[in-house]
Short mmCIF file of C-alpha atoms and ligand atoms in Angstrom, two decimals:
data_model
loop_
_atom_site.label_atom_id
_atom_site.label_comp_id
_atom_site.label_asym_id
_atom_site.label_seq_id
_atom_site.Cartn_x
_atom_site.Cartn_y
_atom_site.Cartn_z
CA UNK A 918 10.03 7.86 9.37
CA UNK A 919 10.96 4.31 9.92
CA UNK A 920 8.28 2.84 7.70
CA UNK A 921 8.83 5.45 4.47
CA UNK A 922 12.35 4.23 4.54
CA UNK A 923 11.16 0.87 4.44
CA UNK A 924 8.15 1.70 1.35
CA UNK A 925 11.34 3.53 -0.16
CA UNK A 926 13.85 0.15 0.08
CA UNK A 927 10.24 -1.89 -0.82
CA UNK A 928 9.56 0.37 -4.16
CA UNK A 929 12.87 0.24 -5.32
CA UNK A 930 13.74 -3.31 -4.76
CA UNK A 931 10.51 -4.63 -5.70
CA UNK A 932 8.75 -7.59 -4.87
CA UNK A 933 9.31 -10.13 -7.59
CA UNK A 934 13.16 -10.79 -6.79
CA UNK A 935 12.27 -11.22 -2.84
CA UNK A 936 12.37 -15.15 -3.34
CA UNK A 937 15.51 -15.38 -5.13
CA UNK A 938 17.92 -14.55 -2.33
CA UNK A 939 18.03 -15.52 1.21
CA UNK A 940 18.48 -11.20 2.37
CA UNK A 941 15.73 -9.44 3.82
CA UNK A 942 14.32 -7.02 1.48
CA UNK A 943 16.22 -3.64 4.09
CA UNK A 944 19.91 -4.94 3.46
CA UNK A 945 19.39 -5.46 -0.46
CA UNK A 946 21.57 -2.55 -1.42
CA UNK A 947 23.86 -2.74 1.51
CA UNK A 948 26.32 -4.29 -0.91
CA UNK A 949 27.17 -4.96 -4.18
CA UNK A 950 26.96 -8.50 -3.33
CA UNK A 951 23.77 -8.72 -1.98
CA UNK A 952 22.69 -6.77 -4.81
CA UNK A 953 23.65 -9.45 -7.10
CA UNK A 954 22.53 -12.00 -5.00
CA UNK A 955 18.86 -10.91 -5.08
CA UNK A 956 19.26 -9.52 -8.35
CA UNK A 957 18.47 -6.11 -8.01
CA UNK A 958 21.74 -4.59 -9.10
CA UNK A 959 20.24 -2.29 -11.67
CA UNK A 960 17.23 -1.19 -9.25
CA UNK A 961 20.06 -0.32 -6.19
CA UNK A 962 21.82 1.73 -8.72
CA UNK A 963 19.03 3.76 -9.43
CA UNK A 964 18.05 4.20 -5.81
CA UNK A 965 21.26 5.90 -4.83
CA UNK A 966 21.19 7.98 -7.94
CA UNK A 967 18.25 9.46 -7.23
CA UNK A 968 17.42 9.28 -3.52
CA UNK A 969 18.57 12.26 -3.19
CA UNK A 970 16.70 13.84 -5.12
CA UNK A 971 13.81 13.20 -4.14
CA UNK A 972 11.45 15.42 -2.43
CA UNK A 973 11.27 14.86 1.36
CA UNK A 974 7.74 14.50 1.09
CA UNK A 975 5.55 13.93 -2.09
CA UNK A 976 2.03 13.68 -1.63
CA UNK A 977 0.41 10.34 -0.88
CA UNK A 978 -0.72 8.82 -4.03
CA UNK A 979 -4.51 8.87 -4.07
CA UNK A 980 -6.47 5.32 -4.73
CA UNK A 981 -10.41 5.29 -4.37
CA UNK A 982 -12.07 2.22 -4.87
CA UNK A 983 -15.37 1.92 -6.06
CA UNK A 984 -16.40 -1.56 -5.84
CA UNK A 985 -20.01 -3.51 -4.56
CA UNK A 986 -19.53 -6.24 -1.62
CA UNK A 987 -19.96 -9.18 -2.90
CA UNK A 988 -18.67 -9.32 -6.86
CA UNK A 989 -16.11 -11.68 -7.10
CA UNK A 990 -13.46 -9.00 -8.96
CA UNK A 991 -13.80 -6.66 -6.34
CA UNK A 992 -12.97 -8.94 -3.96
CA UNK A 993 -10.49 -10.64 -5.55
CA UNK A 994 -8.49 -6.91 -6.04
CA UNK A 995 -9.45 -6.07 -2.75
CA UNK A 996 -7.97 -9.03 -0.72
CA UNK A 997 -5.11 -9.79 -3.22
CA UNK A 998 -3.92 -6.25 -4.64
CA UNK A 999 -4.81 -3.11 -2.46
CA UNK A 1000 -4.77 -4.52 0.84
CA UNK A 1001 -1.75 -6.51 0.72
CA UNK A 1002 -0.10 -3.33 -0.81
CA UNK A 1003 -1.67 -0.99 1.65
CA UNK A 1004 -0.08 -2.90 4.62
CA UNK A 1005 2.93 -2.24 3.08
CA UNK A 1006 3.06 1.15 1.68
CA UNK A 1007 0.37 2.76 3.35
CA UNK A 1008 2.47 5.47 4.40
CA UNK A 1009 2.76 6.40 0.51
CA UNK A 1010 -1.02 5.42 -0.13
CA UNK A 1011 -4.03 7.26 0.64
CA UNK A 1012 -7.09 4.78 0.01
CA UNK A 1013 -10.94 5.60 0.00
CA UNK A 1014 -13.38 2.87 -0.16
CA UNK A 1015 -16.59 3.59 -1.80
CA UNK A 1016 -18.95 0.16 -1.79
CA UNK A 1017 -21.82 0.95 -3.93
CA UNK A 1018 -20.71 0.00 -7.54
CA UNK A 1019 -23.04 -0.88 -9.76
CA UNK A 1020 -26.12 -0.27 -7.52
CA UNK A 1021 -29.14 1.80 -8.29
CA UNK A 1022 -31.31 4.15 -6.06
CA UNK A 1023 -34.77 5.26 -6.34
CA UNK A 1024 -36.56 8.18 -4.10
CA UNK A 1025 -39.48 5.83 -2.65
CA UNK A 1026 -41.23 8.39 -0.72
CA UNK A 1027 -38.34 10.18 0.31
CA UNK A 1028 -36.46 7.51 1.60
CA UNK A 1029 -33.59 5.93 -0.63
CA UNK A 1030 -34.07 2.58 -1.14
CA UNK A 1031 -30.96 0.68 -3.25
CA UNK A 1032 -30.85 -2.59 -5.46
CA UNK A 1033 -27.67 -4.77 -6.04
CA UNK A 1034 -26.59 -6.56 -9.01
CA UNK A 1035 -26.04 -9.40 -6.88
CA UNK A 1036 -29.09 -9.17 -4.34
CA UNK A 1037 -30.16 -7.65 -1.14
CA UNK A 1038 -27.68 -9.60 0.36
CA UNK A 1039 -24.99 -7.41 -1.51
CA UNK A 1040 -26.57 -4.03 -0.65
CA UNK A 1041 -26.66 -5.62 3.26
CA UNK A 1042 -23.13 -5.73 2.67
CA UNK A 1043 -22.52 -2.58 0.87
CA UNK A 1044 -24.29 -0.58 4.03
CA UNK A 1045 -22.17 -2.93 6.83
CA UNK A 1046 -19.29 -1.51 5.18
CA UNK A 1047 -20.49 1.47 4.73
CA UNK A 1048 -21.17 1.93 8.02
CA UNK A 1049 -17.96 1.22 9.56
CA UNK A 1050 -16.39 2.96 7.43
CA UNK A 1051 -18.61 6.22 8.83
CA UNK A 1052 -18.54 4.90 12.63
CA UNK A 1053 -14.61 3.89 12.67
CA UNK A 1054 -13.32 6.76 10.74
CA UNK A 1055 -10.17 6.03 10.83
CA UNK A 1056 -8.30 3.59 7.61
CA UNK A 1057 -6.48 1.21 10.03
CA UNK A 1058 -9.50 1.02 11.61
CA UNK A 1059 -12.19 -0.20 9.44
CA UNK A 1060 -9.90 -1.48 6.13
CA UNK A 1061 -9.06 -4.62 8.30
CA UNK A 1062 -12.52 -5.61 9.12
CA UNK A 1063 -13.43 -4.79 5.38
CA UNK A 1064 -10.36 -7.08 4.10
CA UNK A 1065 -11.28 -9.65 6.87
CA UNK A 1066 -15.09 -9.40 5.59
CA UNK A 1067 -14.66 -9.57 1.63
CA UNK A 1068 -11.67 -12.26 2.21
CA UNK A 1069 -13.80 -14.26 4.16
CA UNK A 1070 -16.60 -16.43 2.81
CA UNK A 1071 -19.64 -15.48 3.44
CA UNK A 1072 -18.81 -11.05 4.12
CA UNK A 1073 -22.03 -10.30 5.74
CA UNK A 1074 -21.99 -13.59 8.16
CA UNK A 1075 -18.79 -12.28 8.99
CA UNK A 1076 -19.45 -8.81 10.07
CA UNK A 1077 -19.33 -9.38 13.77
CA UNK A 1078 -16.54 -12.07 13.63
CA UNK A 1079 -14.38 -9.69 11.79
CA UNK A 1080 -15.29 -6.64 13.89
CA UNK A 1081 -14.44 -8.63 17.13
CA UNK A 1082 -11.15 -9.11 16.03
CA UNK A 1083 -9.94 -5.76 14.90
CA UNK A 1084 -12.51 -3.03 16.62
CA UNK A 1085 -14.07 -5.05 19.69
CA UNK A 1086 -14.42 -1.77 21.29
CA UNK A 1087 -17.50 -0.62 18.56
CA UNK A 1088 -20.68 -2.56 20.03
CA UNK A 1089 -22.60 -4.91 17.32
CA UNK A 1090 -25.82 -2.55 18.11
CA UNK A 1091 -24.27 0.78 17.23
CA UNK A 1092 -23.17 -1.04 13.49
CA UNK A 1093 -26.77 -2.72 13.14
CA UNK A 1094 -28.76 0.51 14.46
CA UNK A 1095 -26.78 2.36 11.63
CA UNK A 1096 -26.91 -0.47 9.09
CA UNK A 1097 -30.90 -0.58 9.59
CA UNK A 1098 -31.68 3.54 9.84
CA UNK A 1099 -31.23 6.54 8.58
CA UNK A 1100 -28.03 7.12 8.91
CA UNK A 1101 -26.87 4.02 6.49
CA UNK A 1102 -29.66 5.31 4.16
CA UNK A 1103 -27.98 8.54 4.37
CA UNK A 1104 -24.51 7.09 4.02
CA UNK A 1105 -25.63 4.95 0.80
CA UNK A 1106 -27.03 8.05 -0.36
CA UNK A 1107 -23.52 10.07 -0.45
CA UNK A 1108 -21.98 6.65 -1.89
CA UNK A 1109 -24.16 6.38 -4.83
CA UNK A 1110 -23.85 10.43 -5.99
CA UNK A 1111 -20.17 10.10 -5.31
CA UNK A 1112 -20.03 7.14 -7.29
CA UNK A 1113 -22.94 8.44 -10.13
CA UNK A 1114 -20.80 11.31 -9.64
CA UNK A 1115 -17.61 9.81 -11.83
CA UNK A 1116 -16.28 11.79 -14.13
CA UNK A 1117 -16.11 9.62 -16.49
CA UNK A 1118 -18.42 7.35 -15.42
CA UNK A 1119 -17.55 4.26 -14.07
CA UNK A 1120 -18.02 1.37 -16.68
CA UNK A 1121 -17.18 -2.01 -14.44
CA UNK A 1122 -16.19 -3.02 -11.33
CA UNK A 1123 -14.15 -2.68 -9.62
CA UNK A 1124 -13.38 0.79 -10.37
CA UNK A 1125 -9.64 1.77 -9.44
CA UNK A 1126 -9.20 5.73 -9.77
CA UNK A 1127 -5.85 6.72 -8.89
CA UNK A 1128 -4.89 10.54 -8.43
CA UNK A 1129 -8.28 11.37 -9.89
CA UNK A 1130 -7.87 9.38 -13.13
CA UNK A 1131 -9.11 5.86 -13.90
CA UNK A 1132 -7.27 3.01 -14.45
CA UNK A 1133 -9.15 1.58 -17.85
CA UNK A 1134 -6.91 -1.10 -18.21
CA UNK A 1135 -7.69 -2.47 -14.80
CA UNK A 1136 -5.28 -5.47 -15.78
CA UNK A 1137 -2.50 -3.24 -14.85
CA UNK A 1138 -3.51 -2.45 -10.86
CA UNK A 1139 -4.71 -6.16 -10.48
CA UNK A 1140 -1.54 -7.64 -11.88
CA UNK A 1141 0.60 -5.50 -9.70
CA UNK A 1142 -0.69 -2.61 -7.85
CA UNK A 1143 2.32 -2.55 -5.75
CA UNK A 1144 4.55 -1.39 -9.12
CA UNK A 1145 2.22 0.83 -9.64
CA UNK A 1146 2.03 2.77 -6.25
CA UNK A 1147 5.96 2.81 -6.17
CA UNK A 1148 6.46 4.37 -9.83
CA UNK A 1149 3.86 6.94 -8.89
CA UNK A 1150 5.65 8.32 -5.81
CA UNK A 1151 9.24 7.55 -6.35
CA UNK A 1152 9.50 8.48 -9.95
CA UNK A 1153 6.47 11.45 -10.90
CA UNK A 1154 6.42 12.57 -14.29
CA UNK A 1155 8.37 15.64 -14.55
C1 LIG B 1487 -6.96 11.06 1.87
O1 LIG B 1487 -8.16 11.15 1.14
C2 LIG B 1487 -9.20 11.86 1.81
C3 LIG B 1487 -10.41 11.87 0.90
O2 LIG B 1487 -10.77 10.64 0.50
C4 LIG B 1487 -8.77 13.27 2.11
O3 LIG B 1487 -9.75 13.91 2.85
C5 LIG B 1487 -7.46 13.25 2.88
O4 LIG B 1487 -7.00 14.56 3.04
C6 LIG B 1487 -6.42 12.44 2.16
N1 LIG B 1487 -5.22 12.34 2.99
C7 LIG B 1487 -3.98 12.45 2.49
C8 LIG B 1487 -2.87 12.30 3.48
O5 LIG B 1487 -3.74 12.64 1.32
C1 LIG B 1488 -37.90 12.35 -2.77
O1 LIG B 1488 -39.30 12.24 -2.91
C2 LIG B 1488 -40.06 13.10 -2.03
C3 LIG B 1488 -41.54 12.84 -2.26
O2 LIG B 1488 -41.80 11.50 -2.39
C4 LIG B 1488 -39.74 14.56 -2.36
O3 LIG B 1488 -40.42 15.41 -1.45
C5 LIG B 1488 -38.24 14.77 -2.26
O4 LIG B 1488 -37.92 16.09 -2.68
C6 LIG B 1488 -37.49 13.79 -3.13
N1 LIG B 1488 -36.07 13.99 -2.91
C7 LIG B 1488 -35.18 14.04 -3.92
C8 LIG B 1488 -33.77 14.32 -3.52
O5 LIG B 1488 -35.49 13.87 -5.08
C1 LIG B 1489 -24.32 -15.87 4.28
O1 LIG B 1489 -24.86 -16.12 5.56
C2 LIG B 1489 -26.21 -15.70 5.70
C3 LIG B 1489 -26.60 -15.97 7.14
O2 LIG B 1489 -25.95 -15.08 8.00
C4 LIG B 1489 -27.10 -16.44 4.74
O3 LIG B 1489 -28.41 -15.94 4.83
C5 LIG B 1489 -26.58 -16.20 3.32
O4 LIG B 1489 -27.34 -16.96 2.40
C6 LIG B 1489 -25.12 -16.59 3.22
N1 LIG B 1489 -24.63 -16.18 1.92
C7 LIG B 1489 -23.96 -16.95 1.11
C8 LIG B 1489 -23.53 -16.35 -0.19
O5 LIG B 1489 -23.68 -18.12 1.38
#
């Protein structure tokens, strides 16, 4: 409860006036003053007129990302845009990670076996994340190793640092027995139909596909995905 009030007061007050005024972002409409302090008159106005009508509880927005490990635009929108926003509005965000991207699979025997636009070293770190993805199941879980992995810089040298910090209960063997068998294989598998599976196909990455539709001017998301969470829950089209 406490933390969709606080997405709600984010949304509406926005980000880019927060280093204008000395108020924390919660007391921005608590009076007029304030208000005009930080510059957010017009956005507190709007905020009483329609919290109310609001629904008590709109659906999380959805946000899949379909990205590949180590291209520098993924990472970029993935350390600076969508995990930054999920920390804050995560109660308003559903996000699925998909690392695959602009791989390729071939049916050697009937194994899968996967090449990376940027190397072996990319589809190493496609299946890491992969993996933790499938053995951590849970977001808060596994998105903070994946932030702390792709912000980092080398991400696959920094699987077990990462891990240690934010899951040290999931042993290093359990990650590398599914990184090197079948059940990564498998797990690539379901990444690269899901993500050959686009409809329309992905052209670039990274791929941002929010409530089932793509974003095709990716400039939007990467500029200020926060905006563009908030206007999709607080104000759907009618
Ligand atoms: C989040 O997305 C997953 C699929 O990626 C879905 O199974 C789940 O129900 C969604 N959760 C919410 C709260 O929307
Ligand atoms: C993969 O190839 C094997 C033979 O090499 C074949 O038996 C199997 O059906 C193929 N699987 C798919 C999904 O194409
Ligand atoms: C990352 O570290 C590994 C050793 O764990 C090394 O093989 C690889 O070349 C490094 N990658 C980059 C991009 O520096």
């Amino acid at each position: 409860m406490k933390f969709a009030v606080l997405s709600l007061a984010l949304c509406f007050l926005g980000v880019s006036s927060q280093q204008t005024c000395n108020h924390p972002p919660s007391t921005w409409c608590s009076s007029w003053e304030i208000a005009k302090e930080c510059q957010v008159e017009r956005q507190c106005l709007e905020f009483y007129t329609h919290r109310d009508l609001k629904k008590a509880s709109e659906p999380a927005v959805q946000i899949e990302l379909y990205y590949e490990s180590l291209c520098g635009g993924c990472r970029g929108f993935l350390s600076s845009q969508l995990f930054p926003t999920w920390l804050m509005l995560n109660d308003i965000m559903n996000v699925t990670l998909v690392p695959y991207g602009n791989a390729q699979e071939k049916n050697i025997s009937g194994k899968w076996s996967f090449e990376c636009q940027h190397g072996q070293e990319e589809c190493l770190g496609n299946m890491m994340e992969a993996c933790l993805i499938h053995l951590l199941g849970d977001v808060y879980k596994y998105f903070p190793i994946i932030f702390c992995m792709e912000f980092s810089s080398n991400v696959t040298k920094s699987l077990e640092m990462c891990v240690g910090l934010h899951a040290p209960e999931i042993e290093d063997k359990t990650i590398w027995d599914c990184v090197n068998g079948d059940l990564g294989n498998k797990l690539m598998h379901e990444n690269a139909q899901r993500t050959d599976g686009l409809n329309p196909p992905h052209q670039f990455v990274p791929w941002i596909v929010v409530n089932g539709k793509p974003l095709m001017n990716s400039n939007q998301a990467q500029s200020s995905l926060f905006n563009l969470i908030c206007d999709m829950y607080y104000r759907p089209e009618t």
